Short mmCIF file of C-alpha atoms in Angstrom, two decimals:
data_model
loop_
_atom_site.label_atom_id
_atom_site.label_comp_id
_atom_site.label_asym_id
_atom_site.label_seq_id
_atom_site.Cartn_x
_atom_site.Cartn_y
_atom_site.Cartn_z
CA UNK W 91 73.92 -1.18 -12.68
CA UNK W 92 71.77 1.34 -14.23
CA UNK W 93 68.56 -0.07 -16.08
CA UNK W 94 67.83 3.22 -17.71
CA UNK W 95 70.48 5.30 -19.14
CA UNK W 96 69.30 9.39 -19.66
CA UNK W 97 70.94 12.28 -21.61
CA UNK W 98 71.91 14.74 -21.70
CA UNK W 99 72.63 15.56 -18.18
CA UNK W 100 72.25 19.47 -18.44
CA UNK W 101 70.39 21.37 -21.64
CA UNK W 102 69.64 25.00 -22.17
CA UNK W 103 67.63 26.01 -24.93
CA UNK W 104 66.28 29.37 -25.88
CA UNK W 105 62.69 29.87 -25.09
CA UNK W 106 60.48 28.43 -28.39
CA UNK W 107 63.59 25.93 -28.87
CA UNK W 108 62.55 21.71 -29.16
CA UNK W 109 64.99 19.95 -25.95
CA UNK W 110 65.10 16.52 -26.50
CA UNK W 111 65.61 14.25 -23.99
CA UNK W 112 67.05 10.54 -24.85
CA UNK W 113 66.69 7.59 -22.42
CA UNK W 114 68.01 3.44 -23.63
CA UNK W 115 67.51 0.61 -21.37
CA UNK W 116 68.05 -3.17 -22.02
CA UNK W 117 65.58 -5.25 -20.09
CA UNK W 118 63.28 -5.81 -22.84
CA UNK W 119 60.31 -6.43 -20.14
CA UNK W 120 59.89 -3.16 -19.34
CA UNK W 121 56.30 -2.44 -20.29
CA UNK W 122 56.03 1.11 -19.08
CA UNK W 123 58.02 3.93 -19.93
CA UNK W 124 57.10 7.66 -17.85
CA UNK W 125 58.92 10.68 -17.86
CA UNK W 126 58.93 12.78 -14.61
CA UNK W 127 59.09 16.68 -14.46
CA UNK W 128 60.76 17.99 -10.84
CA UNK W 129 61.16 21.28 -9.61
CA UNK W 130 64.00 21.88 -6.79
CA UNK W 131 61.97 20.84 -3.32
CA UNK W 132 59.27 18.92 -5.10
CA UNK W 133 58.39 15.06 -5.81
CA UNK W 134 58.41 14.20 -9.29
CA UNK W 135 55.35 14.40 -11.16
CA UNK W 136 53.93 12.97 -14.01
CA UNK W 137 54.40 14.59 -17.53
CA UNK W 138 53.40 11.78 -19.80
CA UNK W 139 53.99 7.86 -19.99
CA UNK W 140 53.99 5.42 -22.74
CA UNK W 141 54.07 1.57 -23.71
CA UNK W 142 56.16 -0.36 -25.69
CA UNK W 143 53.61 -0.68 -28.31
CA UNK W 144 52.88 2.45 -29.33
CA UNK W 145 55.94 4.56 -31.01
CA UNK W 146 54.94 7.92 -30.88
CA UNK W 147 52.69 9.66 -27.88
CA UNK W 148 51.61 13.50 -27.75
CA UNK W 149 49.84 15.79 -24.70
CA UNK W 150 50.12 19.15 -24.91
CA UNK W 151 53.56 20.57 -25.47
CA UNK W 152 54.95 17.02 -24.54
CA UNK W 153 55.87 13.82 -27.22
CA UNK W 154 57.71 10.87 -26.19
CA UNK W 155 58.72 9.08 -29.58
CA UNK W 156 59.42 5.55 -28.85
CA UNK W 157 61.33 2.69 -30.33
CA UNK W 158 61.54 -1.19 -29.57
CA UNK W 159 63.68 -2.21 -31.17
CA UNK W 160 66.77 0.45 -30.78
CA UNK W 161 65.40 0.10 -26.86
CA UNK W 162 65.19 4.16 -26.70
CA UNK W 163 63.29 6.44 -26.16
CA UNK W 164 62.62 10.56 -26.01
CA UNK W 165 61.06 13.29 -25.04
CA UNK W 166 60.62 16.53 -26.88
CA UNK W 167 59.24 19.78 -25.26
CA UNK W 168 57.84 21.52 -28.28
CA UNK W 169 57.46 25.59 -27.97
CA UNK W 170 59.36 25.91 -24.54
CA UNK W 171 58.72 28.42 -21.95
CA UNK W 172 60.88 29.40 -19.04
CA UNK W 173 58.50 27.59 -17.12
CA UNK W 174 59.76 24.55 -18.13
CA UNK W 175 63.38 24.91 -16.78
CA UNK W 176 63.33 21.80 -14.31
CA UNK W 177 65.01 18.51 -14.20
CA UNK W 178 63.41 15.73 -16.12
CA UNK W 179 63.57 12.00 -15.93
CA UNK W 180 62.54 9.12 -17.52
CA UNK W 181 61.69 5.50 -15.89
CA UNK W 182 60.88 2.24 -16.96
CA UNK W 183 58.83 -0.25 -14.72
CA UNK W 184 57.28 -3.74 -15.58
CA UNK W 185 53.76 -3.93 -13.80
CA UNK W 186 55.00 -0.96 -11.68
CA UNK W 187 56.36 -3.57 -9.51
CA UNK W 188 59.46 -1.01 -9.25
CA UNK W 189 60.78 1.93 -11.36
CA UNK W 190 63.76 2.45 -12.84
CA UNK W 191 64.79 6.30 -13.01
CA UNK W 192 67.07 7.61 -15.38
CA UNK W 193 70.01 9.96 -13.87
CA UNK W 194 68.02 13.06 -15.04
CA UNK W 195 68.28 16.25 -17.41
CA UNK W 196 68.39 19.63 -15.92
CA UNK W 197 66.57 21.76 -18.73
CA UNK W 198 67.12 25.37 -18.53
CA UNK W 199 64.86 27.52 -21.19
CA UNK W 200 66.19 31.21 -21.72
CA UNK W 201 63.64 33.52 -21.97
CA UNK R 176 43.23 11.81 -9.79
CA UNK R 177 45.30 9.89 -7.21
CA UNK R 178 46.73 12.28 -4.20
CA UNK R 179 50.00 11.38 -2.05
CA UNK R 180 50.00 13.48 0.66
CA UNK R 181 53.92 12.94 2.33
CA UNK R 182 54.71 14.84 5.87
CA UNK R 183 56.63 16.57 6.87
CA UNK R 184 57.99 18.83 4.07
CA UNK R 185 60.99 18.98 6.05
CA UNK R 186 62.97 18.37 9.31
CA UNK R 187 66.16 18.89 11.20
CA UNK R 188 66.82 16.65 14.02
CA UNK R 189 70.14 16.17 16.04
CA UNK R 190 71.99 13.49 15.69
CA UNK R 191 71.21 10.39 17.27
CA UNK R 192 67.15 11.09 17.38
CA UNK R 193 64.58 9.37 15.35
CA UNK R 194 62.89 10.74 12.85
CA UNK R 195 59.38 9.74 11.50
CA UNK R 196 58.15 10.54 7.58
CA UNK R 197 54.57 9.46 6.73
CA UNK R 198 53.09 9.09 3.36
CA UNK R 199 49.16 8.75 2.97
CA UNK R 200 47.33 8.55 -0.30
CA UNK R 201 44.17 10.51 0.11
CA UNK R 202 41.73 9.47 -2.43
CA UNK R 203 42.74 5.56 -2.99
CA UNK R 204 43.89 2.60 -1.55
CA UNK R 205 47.24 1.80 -1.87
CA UNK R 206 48.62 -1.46 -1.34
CA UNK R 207 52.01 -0.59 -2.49
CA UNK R 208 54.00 2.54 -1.44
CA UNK R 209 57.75 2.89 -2.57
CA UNK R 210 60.01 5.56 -0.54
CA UNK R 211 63.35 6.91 -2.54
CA UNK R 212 65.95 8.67 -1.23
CA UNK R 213 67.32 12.00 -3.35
CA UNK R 214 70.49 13.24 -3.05
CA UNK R 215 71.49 16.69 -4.43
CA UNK R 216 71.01 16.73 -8.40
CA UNK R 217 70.72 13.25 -8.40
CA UNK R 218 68.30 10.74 -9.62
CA UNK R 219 65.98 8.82 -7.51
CA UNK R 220 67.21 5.74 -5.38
CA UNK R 221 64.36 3.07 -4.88
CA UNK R 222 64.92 2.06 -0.79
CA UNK R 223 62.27 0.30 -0.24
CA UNK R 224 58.73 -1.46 -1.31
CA UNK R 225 56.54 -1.05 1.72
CA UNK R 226 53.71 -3.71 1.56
CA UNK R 227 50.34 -3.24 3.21
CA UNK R 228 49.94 -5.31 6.30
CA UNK R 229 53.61 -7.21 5.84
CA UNK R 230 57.42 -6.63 5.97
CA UNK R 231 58.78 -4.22 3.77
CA UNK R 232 60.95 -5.14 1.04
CA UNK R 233 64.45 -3.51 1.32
CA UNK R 234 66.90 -2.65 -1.73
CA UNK R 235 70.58 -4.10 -1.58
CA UNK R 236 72.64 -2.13 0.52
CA UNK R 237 69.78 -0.48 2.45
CA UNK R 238 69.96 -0.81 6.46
CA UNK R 239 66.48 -2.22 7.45
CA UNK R 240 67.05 -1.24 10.97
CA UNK R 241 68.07 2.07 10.35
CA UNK R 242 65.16 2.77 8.10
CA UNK R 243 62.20 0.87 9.67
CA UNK R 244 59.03 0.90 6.99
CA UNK R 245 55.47 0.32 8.76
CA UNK R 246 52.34 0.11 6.44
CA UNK R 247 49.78 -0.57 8.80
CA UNK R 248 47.06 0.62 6.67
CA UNK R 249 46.18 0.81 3.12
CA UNK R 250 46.63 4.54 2.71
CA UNK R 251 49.28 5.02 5.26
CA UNK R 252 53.10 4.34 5.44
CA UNK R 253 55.76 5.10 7.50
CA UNK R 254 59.74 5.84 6.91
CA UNK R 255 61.46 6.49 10.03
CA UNK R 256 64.83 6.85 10.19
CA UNK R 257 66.56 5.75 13.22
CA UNK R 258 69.60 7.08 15.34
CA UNK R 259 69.63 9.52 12.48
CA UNK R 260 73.34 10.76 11.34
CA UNK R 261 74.49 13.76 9.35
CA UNK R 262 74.78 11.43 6.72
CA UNK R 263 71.39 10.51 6.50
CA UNK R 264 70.46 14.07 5.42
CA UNK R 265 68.84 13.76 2.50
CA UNK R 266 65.22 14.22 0.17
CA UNK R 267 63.06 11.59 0.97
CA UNK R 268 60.16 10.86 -1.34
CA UNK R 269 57.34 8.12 -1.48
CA UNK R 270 55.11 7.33 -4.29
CA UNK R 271 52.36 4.83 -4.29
CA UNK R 272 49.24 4.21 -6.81
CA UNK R 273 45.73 2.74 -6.74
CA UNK R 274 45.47 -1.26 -6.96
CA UNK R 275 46.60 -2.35 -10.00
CA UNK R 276 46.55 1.22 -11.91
CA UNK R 277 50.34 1.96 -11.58
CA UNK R 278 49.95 4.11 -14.21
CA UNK R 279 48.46 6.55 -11.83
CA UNK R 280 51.84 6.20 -9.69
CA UNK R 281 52.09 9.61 -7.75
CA UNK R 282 54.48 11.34 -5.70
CA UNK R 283 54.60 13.04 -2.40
CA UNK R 284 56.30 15.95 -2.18
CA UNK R 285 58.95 15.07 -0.31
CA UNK R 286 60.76 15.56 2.88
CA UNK R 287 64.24 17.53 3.22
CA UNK R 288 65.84 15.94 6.57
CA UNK R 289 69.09 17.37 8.15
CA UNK R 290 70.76 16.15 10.87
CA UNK R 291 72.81 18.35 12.79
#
């Protein structure tokens, strides 16, 4: 059973272009929501993470819009580079006792 | 910030060997470590919760003898893979963050095994 549920599975956006990135999940006891950036041969690292009460969150280039009670949320890349091109996911943990990890988005950005 | 140091980056063992993965966290203490297994443009799939100083929590479906967890210390645990099979090859990856701060969860960098 999946607890987080991620699309789209494959985006490719011109460089400058907004990808968005949706994720839904059910268990309403998730209190923490991250989204992971990963590079072929790499561990996952952290892009940006928010909780449940707070809807929208920005850092940089990065903003995760968040809401309760549809049980989503997103991430938009504002201004993206080629740099970016990688394969995102998004997780949901309560107390970071375990995360849940979406299936994950492999964003290409065309020069 | 917190640093998960995971070694090796990669392996190839023949079948039937064991092979041992360890994943430290270098500037904290980390009573929790979690190891995933990746497969090939897939997501992440949680194996196990490796406790400091007790048995390892194993996921459904996970062979606890095959994949023996040791966390003998808090900034070191172990993942070795036992009797290791071609289909075993895989991207391993632990994570693991400070006491209470799982908001500083980090990742190693994984390890690519093959066995040939």
């Amino acid at each position: 059973q999946q607890q987080v549920k991620q699309s789209p599975q494959s985006l490719i956006v011109q460089k400058g272009g907004i990808p968005i990135i949706n994720c839904a999940y059910e268990n309403t006891a998730f209190d923490y929501f991250p989204w992971y950036q990963q590079f072929p041969g790499k561990g996952p690292a952290l892009l940006i993470a928010i909780r449940p009460d707070v809807s929208e969150k920005k850092e940089g280039r990065f903003t995760i819009s968040f809401n309760k009670s549809a049980k989503q949320f997103s991430l938009h890349i504002m201004d993206s580079q080629p740099g970016d091109s990688a394969t995102y996911f998004c997780a949901a943990s309560i107390l970071g006792n375990q995360f849940y990890f979406g299936t994950g988005t492999s964003l290409t950005v065309i020069p | 910030g917190a640093v998960v140091s995971q070694h090796p980056s990669w392996v190839i063992c023949k079948s039937g060997t064991s092979v041992k993965i360890e994943c430290r966290s270098l500037d904290f203490q980390a009573t929790t470590m979690f190891w995933y297994r990746q497969f090939p443009k897939q997501s992440l799939m949680l194996m196990a919760t490796s406790n400091e100083g007790s048995k390892a929590t194993y996921e459904q479906g996970v062979e606890k003898d095959k994949f023996l967890i040791n966390h003998a210390s808090l900034t070191l645990s172990t993942l070795t893979v036992t009797s290791a099979h071609p289909e075993d090859s895989s991207f391993y990856i632990c994570s693991a963050y400070p006491r209470g701060r799982y908001e500083a969860c980090t990742f190693g960098s994984g390890t690519r095994l093959t066995v040939v």
